[in-house]
Coordinates of C-alpha atoms and ligand atoms in Angstrom, one line a residue:
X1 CA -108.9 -73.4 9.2
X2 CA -105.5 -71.9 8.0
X3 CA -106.7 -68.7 7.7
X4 CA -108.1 -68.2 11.4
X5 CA -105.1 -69.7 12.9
X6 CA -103.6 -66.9 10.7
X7 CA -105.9 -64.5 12.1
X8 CA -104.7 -65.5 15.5
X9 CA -101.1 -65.5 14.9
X10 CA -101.7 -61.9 13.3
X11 CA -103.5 -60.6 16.6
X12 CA -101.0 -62.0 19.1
X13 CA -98.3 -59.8 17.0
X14 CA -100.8 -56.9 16.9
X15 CA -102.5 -57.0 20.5
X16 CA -99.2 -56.3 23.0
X17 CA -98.6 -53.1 20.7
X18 CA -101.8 -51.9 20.8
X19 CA -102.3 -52.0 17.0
X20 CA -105.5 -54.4 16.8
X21 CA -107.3 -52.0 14.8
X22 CA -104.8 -53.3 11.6
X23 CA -106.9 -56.1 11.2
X24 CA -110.5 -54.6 11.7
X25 CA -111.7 -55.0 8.4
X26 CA -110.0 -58.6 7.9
X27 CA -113.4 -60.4 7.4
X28 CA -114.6 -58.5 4.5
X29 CA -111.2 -59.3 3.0
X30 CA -110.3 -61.6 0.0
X31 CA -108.1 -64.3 0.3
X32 CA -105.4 -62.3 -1.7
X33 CA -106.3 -58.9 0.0
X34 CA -105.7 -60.8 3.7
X35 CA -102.3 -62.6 2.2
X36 CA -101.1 -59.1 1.2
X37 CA -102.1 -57.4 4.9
X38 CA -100.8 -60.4 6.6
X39 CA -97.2 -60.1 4.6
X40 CA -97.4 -56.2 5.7
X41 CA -98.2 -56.8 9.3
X42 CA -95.1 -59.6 9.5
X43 CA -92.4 -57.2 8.3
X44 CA -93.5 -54.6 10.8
X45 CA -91.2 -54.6 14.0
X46 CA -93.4 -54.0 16.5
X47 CA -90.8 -53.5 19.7
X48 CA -89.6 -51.2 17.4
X49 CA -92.6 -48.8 16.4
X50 CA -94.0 -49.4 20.0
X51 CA -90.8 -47.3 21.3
X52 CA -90.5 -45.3 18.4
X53 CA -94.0 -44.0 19.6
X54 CA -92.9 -43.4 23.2
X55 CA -90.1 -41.3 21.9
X56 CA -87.1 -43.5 21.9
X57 CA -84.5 -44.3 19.2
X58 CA -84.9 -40.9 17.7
X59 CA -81.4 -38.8 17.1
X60 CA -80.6 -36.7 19.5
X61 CA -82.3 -33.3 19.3
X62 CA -79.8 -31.2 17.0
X63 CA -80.0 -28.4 18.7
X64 CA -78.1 -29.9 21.7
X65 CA -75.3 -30.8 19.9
X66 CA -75.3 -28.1 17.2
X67 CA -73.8 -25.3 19.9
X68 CA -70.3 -27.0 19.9
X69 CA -70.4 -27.8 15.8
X70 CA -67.1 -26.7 14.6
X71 CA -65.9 -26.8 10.8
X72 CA -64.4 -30.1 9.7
X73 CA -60.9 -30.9 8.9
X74 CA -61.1 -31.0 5.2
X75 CA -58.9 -31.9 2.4
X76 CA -59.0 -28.4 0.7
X77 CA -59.8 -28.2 -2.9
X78 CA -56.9 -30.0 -5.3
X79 CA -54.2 -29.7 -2.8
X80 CA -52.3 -31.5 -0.1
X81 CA -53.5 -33.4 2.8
X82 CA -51.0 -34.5 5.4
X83 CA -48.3 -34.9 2.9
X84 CA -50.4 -36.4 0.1
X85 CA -50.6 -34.6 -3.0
X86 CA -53.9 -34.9 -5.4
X87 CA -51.9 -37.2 -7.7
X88 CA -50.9 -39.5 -4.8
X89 CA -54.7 -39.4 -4.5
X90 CA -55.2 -40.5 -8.0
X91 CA -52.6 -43.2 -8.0
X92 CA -53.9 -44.7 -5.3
X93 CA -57.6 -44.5 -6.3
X94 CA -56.7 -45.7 -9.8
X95 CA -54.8 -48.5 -8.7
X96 CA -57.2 -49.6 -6.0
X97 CA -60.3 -49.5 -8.7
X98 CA -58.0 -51.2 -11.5
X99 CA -57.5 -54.3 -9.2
X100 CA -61.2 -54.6 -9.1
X101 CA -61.9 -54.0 -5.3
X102 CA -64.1 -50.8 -5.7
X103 CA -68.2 -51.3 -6.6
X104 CA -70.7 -48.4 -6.9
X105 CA -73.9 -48.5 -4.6
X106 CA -76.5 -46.2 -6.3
X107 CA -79.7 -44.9 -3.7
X108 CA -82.7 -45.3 -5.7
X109 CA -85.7 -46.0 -3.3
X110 CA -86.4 -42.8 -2.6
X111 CA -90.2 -41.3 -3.4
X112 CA -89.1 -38.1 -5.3
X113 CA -92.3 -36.5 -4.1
X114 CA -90.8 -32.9 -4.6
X115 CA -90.2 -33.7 -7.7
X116 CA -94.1 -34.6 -9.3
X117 CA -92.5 -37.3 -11.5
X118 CA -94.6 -40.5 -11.2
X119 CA -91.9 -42.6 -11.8
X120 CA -88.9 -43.6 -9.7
X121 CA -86.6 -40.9 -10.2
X122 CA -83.6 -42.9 -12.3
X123 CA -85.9 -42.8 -15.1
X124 CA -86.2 -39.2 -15.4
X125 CA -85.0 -37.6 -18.6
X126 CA -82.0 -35.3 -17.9
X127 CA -79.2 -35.4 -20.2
X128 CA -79.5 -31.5 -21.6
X129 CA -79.1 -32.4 -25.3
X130 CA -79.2 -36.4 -25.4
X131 CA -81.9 -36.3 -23.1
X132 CA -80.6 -39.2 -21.3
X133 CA -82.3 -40.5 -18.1
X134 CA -80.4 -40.1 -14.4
X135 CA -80.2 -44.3 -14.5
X136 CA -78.3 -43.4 -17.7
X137 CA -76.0 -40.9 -17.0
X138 CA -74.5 -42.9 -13.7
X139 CA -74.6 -46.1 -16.0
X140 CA -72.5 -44.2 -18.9
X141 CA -70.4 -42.6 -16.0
X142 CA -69.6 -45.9 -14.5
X143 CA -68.7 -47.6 -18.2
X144 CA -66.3 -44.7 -18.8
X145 CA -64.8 -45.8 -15.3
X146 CA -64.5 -49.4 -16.2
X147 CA -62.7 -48.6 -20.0
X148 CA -60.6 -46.0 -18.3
X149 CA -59.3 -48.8 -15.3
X150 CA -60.0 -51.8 -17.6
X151 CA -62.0 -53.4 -15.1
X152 CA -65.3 -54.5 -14.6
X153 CA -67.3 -52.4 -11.7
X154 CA -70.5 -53.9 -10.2
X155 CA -73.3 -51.2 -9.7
X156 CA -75.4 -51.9 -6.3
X157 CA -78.9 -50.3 -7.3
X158 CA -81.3 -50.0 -3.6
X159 CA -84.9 -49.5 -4.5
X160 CA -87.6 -50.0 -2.4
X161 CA -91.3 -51.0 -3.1
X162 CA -91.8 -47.6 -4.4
X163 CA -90.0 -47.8 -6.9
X164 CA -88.4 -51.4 -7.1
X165 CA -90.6 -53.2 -9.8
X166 CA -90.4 -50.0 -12.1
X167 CA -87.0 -49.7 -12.3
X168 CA -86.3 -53.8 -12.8
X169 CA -88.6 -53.7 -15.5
X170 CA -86.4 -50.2 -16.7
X171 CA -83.1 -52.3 -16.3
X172 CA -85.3 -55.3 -18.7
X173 CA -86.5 -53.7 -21.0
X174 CA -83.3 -51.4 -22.0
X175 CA -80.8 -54.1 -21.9
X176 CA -79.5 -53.4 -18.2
X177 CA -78.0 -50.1 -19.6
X178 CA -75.2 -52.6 -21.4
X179 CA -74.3 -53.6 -18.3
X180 CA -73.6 -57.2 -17.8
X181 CA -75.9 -59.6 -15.6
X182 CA -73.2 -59.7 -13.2
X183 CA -72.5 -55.9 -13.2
X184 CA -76.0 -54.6 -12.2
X185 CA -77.8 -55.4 -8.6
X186 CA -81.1 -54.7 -7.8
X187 CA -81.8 -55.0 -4.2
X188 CA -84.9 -53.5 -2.0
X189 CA -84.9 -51.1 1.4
X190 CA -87.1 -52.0 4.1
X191 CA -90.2 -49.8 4.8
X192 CA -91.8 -48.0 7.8
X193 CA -95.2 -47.9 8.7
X194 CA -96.2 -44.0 9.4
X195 CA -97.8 -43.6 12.7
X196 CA -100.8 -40.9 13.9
X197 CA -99.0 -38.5 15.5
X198 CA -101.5 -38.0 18.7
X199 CA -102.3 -41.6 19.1
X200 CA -98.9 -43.6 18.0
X201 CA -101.1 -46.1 16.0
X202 CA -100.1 -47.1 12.6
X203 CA -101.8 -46.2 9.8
X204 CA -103.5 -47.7 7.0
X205 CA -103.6 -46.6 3.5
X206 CA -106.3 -49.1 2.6
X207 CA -108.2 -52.2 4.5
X208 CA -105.5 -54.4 3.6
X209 CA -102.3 -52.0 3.5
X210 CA -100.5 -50.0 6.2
X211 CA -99.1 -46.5 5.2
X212 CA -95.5 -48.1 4.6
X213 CA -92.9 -45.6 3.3
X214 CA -89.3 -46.2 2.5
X215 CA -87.1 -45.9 5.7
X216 CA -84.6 -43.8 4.4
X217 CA -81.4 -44.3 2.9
X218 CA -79.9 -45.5 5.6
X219 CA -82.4 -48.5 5.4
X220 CA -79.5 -49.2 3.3
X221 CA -77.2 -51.2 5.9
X222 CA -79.1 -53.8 6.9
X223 CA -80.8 -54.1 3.1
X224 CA -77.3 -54.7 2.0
X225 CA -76.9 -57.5 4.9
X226 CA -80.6 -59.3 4.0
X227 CA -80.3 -58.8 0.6
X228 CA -77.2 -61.1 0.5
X229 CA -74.9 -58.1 -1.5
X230 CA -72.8 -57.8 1.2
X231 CA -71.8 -61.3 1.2
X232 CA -71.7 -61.2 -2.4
X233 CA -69.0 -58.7 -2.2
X234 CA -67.0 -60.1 0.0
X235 CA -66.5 -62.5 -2.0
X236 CA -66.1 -60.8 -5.1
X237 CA -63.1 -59.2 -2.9
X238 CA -64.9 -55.5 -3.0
X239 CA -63.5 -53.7 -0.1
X240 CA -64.5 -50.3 -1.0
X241 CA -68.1 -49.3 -1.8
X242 CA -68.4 -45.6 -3.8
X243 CA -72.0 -44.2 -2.8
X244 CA -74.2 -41.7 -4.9
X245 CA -77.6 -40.6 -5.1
X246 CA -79.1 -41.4 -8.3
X247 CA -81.0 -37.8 -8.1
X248 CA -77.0 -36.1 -8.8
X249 CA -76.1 -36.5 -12.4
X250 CA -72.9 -34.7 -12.0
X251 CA -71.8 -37.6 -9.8
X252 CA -68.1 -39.0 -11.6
X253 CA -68.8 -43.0 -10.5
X254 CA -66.3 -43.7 -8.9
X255 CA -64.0 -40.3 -8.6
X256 CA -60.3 -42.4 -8.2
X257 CA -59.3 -39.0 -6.5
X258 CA -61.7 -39.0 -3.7
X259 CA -60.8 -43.0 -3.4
X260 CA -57.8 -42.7 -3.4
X261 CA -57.8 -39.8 -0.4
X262 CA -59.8 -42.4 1.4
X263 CA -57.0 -45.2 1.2
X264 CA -54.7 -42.8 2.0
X265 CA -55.9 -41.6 5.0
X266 CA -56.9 -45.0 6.0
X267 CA -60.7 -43.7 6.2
X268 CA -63.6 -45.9 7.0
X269 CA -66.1 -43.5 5.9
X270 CA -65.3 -40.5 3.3
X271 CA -67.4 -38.1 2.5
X272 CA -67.4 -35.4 -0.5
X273 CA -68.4 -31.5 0.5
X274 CA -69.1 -28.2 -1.2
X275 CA -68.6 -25.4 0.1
X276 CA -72.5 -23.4 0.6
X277 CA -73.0 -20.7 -1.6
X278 CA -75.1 -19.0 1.4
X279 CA -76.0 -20.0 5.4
X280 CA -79.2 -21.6 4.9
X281 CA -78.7 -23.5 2.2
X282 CA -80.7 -26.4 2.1
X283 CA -77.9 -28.6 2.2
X284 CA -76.3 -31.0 5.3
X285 CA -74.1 -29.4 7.4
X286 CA -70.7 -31.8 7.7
X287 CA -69.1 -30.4 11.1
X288 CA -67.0 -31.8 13.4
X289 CA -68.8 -32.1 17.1
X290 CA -66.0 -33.3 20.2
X291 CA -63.8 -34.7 17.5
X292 CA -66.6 -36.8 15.3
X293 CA -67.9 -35.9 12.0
X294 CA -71.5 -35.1 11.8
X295 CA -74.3 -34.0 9.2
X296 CA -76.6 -31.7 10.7
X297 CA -79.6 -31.8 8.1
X298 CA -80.3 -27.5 7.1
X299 CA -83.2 -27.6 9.1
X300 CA -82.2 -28.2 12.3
X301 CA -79.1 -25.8 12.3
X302 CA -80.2 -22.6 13.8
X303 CA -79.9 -19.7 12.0
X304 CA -77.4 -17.9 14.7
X305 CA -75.1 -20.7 13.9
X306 CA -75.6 -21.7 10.3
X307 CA -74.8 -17.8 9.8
X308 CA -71.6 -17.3 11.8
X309 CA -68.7 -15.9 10.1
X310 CA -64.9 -16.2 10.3
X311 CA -62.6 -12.9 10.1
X312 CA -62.5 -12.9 6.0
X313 CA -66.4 -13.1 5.8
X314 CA -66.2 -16.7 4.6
X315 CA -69.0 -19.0 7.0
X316 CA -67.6 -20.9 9.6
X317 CA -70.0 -23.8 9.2
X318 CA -69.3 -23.8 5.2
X319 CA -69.0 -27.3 4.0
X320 CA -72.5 -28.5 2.7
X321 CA -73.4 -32.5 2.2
X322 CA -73.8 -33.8 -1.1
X323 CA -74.4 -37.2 -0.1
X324 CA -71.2 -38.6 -2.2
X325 CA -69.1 -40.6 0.3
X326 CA -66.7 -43.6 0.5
X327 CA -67.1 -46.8 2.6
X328 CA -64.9 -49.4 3.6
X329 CA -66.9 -52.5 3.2
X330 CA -65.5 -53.6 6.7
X331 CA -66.9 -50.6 8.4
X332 CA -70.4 -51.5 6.7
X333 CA -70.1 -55.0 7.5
X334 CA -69.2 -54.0 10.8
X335 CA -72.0 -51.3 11.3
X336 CA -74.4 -53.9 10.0
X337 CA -74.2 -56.1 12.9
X338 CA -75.7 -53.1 14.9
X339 CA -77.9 -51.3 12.2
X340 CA -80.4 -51.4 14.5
X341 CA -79.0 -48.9 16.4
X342 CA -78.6 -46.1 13.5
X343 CA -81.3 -43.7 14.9
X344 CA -84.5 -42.7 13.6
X345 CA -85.3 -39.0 12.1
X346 CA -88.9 -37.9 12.4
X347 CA -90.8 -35.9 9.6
X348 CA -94.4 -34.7 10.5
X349 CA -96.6 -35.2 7.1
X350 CA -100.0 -35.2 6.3
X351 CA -100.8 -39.1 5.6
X352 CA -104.3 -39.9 4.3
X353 CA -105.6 -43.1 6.0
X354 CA -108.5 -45.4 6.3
X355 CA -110.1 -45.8 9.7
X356 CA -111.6 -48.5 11.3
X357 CA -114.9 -47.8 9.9
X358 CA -113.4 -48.1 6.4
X359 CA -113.9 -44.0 5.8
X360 CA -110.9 -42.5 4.1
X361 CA -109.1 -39.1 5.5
X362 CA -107.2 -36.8 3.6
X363 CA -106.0 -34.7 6.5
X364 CA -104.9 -30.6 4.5
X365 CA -102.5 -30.5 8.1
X366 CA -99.7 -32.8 9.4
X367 CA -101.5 -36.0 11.5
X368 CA -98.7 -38.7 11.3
X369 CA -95.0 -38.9 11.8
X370 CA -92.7 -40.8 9.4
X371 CA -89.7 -42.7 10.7
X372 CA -85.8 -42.5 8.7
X373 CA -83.0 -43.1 9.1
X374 CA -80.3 -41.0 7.6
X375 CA -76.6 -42.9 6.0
X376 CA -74.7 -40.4 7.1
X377 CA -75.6 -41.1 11.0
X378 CA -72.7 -43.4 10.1
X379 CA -70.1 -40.8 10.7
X380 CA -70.5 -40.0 14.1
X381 CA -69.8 -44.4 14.7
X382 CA -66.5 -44.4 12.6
X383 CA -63.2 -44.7 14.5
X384 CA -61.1 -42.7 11.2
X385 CA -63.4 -40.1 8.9
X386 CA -61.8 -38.2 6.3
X387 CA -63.8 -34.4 4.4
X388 CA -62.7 -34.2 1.2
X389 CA -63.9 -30.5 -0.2
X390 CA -65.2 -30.7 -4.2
X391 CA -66.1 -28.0 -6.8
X392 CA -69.9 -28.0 -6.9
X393 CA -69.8 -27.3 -10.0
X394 CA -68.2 -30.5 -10.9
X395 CA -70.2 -32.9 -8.8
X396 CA -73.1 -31.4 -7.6
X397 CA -76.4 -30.8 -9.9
X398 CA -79.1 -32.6 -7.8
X399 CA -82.4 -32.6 -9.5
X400 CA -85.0 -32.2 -6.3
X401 CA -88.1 -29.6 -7.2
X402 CA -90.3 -29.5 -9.7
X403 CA -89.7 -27.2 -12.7
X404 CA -90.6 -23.5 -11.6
X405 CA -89.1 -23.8 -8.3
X406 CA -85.9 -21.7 -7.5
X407 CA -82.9 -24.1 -7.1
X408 CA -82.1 -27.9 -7.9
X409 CA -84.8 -28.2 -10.7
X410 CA -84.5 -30.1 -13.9
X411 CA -83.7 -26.8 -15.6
X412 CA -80.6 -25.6 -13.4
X413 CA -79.1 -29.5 -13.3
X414 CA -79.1 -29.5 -17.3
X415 CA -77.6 -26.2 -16.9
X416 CA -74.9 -27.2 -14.8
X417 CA -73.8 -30.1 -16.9
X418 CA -73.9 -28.3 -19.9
X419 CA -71.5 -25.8 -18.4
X420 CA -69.6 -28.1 -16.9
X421 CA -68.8 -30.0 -20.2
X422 CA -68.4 -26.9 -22.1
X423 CA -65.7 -25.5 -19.6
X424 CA -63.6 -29.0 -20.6
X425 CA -63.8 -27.7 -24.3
X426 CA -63.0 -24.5 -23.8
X427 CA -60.3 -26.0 -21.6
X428 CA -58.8 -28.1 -25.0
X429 CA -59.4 -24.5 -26.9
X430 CA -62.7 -24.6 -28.0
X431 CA -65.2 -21.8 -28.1
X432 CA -68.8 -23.1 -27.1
X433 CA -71.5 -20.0 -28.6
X434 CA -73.5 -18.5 -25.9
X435 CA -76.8 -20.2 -25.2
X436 CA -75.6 -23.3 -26.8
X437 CA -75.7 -26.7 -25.0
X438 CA -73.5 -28.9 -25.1
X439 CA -73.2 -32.6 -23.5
X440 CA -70.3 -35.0 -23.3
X441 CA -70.5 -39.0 -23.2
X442 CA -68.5 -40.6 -20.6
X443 CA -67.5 -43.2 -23.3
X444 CA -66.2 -40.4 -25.9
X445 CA -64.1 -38.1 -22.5
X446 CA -65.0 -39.2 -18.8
X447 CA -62.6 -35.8 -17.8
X448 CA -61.4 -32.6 -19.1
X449 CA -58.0 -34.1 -19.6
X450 CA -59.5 -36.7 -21.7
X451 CA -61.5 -34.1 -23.6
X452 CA -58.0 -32.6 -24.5
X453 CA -56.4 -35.7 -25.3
X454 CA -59.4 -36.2 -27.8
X455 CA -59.6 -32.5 -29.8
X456 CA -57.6 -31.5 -31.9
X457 CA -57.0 -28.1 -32.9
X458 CA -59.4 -25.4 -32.8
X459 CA -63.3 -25.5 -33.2
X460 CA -66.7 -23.6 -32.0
X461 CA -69.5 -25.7 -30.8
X462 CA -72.7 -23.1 -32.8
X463 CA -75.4 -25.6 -32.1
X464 CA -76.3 -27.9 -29.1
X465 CA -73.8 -30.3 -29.6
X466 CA -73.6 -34.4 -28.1
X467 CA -70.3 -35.7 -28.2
X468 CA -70.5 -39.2 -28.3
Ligands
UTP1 P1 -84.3 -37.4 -0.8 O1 -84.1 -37.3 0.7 O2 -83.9 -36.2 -1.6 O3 -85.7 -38.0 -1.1 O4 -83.4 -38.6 -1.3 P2 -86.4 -38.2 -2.5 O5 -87.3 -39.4 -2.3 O6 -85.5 -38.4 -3.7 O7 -87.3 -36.9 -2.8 P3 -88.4 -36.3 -1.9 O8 -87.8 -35.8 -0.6 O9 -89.5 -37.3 -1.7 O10 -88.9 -35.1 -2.7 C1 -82.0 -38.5 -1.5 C2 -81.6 -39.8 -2.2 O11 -81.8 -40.9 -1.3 C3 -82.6 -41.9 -1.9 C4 -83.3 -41.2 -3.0 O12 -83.7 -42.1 -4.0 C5 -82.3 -40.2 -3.5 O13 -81.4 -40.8 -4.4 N1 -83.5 -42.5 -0.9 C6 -84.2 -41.6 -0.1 C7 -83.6 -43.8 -0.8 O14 -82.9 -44.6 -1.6 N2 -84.4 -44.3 0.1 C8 -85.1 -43.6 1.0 O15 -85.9 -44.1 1.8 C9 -85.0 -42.2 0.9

C-alpha cells in the first residue's frame, strides 16, 4: 500500500517536468533498489533542472563580458598596499588566528577524473620523500598553524557522495590525522543530475540511480547552511573561513599574511593569484570587469585577449586563480540566503546511461550536459574584494593529470615542494646536492624563517632527506 502511494507521490514530482521515464523500470525493482531511486528522485529540484534545460540560470556567456576584462588591482608580491606593509599583514593575520576566529574549509568532493586515482583525491600519496597523502600534508600544515598561534583551528572538510564515505572511513581509521573530534568536519555537497543534451531528460546510470555528479564547489554555500557548519561556527565565534583545494599541497593553512591583507582591507572575499607563466594557461583568469572581480575559467577567454600585452611584454590579463581565497563568514552567511542564485556552468561530457528499455549506452561523443557551479562566482556579488599576488612557487603545486601528462602531475607537484623546502635550507646556509629531495614537516619549520631559527651552522642534505 505504502509503496504505490510512493509510486504516486514520485510521478506527481516527475510528470510536470517531463521526467516520467525515471521510474520506468520501478516494478522490477526491489524494495531497497526503489527506496534508493525514490531518495534520488526527492533531492532532485525539478523547477530547477526543468529551467536549467531551457537555458536559464547559466552564467552569462564569457565572451560578453570578457571584451572589457581589465587586470585587477592586486596587492603586489611582499609589498605595500594602501599604506599597509606585509608585516602589518602578518600582525593582523596572526593576531586574528591567535584569538581563535579563523577555521580552514578544505574542497574535497571533487571526482579527480583527470587524475585516474580511484580514490578521492585527499588520499593520494604525495609527500616527495615521506610520501604523505594530500589529506596529510593540509592536516600537518594546519597543526604547524595551530602550535605556531597556540590555538586550536577547526578544519571544514566538503565531500560529496563521490567521495564522502571513503574519506570518513580515511579520517577513522588514521586517527583523524591527530586532529581532535572537535577540530575535523566532514560535511557533504549536493549533487546534479546530468541531463541528455538534445532532449533535457535526466539521465540514469542504472534502473534505480540517476547520473548524479557533484555540483561543483560552489555547492559549497548552501552545503555549509544544511549541513548545520555554518551555524556551528557562528557560534564557535569563526568569522573568517580560509579556503583551499585539497588537490594543492603547497597550500600554507591558513597563510596569517594573506588574512591579515583581508582584515586590513576590510575584504569580504580575498583571493590569492599567480602570476601565468604563459597566455593560455590553464588557469582562472581573476580580472576586474566595470569595477567587480571576476574569474574567467581559461577556456572561455579568447585567445586575442588572454594574449594581450602591456608595453614591457608582461600580459595584461596576468593574474591566474589558484582557488586559495578568504571569506568573511558574514558574506557566506549572507550569500547563503541566495545560493540559489550562484549560476550554473555547463560541461558537455559523454555520460553512459540506461534507457527505458533497460539497454546501457556508452556514448564515445558528448550526449549530456553537467551542471556546476563555480565558488568564485562569489566575487562578482561582494560589495569589498581584495587580489593579493603569491609566488607560485610557494603555494601553487596542484596535482590535476595523470602521471605522463605535461603540467600539474604528481611528478612536477613533488618537484615543486621539494624545491620549495630546499630553497628554506639553502636560505639558513645549507647546500641541498643536486637531484636530492628533500621534504620539511610543518611541525619541525612551517616557514623558511622557522627553518632558520631551527639549523644551526652549516650542513649538505646528500641523500633525500625528511625533516621531521
Ligand atoms: P577540479 O575542478 O579540479 O575537479 O576541482 P576534480 O574533481 O578535482 O578533478 P577532475 O576535473 O574531475 O579531473 C578543484 C577542487 O574542487 C573540489 C575538488 O575536490 C578539488 O579540490 N571540488 C570540485 C569539489 O569539492 N566539488 C566539486 O563538485 C568539484
Amino acid at each position: 500500500m505504502e509503496r504505490v502511494a510512493s509510486l504516486d507521490s514520485l510521478r506527481n514530482l516527475c510528470r510536470p517536468a517531463g521526467q516520467e521515464h525515471l521510474l520506468a523500470h520501478w516494478d522490477r525493482l526491489t524494495e531497497p533498489q526503489q527506496k534508493q531511486l525514490a531518495s534520488q528522485i526527492d533531492s532532485v529540484d525539478f523547477g530547477l533542472v526543468t529551467g536549467l534545460a531551457a537555458g536559464e540560470g547559466f552564467a552569462s556567456e564569457a565572451a560578453e563580458i570578457a571584451n572589457r576584462a581589465e587586470p585587477p588591482e592586486a596587492v603586489p608580491l611582499g609589498s605595500h598596499y594602501r599604506g599597509f606593509s606585509p608585516q602589518d599583514a602578518l600582525e593582523e593575520g596572526n593576531r586574528i588566528i591567535a584569538a581563535g576566529k579563523v577555521a580552514m574549509i578544505l574542497v574535497a568532493g571533487g571526482q579527480g577524473t583527470r587524475l585516474g586515482f580511484d580514490q578521492p583525491k585527499g588520499m593520494f600519496p604525495i609527500g616527495p620523500v615521506s610520501g604523505r597523502t594530500l589529506f596529510e600534508m593540509h592536516v600537518d600544515s594546519l597543526k604547524g598553524a595551530m602550535k605556531r598561534f597556540g590555538v586550536s583551528i577547526p578544519l571544514l572538510i566538503m565531500t560529496s557522495p563521490a567521495t564522502d564515505a571513503l574519506t570518513r572511513k580515511y579520517f577513522e581509521e588514521n586517527d583523524r590525522l591527530g586532529l581532535r573530534e572537535d577540530e575535523l568536519i566532514l560535511f557533504q555537497q549536493g549533487t546534479m543530475p546530468a541531463i541528455d543534451a538534445a532532449t533535457g531528460r535526466i539521465l540514469m546510470d542504472s534502473p534505480f540511480e540517476l547520473a548524479l555528479s557533484p555540483d561543483g564547489h560552489g555547492g559549497i554555500v548552501s552545503a555549509l547552511v544544511k549541513s548545520g557548519v555554518m551555524e556551528t561556527m557562528r557560534s564557535r565565534g569563526i568569522e573568517v573561513l580560509f579556503y583551499a583545494q585539497v588537490d594543492n599541497p603547497l597550500v600554507r593553512a591558513c597563510d596569517p599574511i594573506l588574512i591579515g591583507y583581508h582584515r586590513l582591507a576590510e575584504s569580504q572575499m580575498t583571493t590569492q593569484v599567480v602570476r601565468k607563466r604563459f597566455a593560455k594557461e590553464r588557469v582562472g583568469n581573476v580580472v576586474q570587469i566595470d569595477g567587480r572581480t571576476h574569474i574567467i575559467e581559461y577556456s572561455d577567454l579568447p585567445d586575442a585577449l588572454a594574449e594581450q600585452t602591456l608595453p614591457d611584454g608582461s600580459l595584461k590579463l596576468w593574474a591566474g586563480n589558484i582557488a586559495v581565497h578568504v571569506f568573511d563568514r558574514a558574506f557566506l552567511e549572507q550569500a547563503a540566503c541566495d545560493a540559489e542564485a550562484l549560476p550554473f556552468h555547463r560541461a558537455l561530457k559523454s555520460v553512459p546511461y540506461v534507457d527505458s528499455e533497460g539497454n546501457r549506452h556508452k556514448p564515445a561523443t558528448p550526449n549530456a550536459v553537467k551542471m556546476e557551479r563555480f565558488v568564485f562566482d562569489l566575487l562578482p556579488r561582494a560589495r569589498r574584494t581584495l587580489v593579493v599576488e603569491g609566488d607560485a612557487a610557494e603555494v601553487f603545486a596542484p596535482v590535476k593529470n595523470a602521471e605522463g601528462s605535461a603540467t600539474d602531475t604528481p611528478t612536477t607537484s613533488r618537484q615543486a615542494i621539494s624545491k620549495l623546502h630546499g630553497t628554506w635550507l639553502e636560505q639558513a646556509g645549507w647546500k641541498v646536492e643536486e637531484g636530492v629531495q628533500v621534504e620539511i614537516h610543518p611541525l619541525w619549520a612551517w616557514d623558511a624563517v622557522e627553518v632558520r631559527d631551527k639549523i644551526q651552522g652549516q650542513g649538505v642534505v646528500l641523500a633525500d632527506t625528511y625533516f621531521t
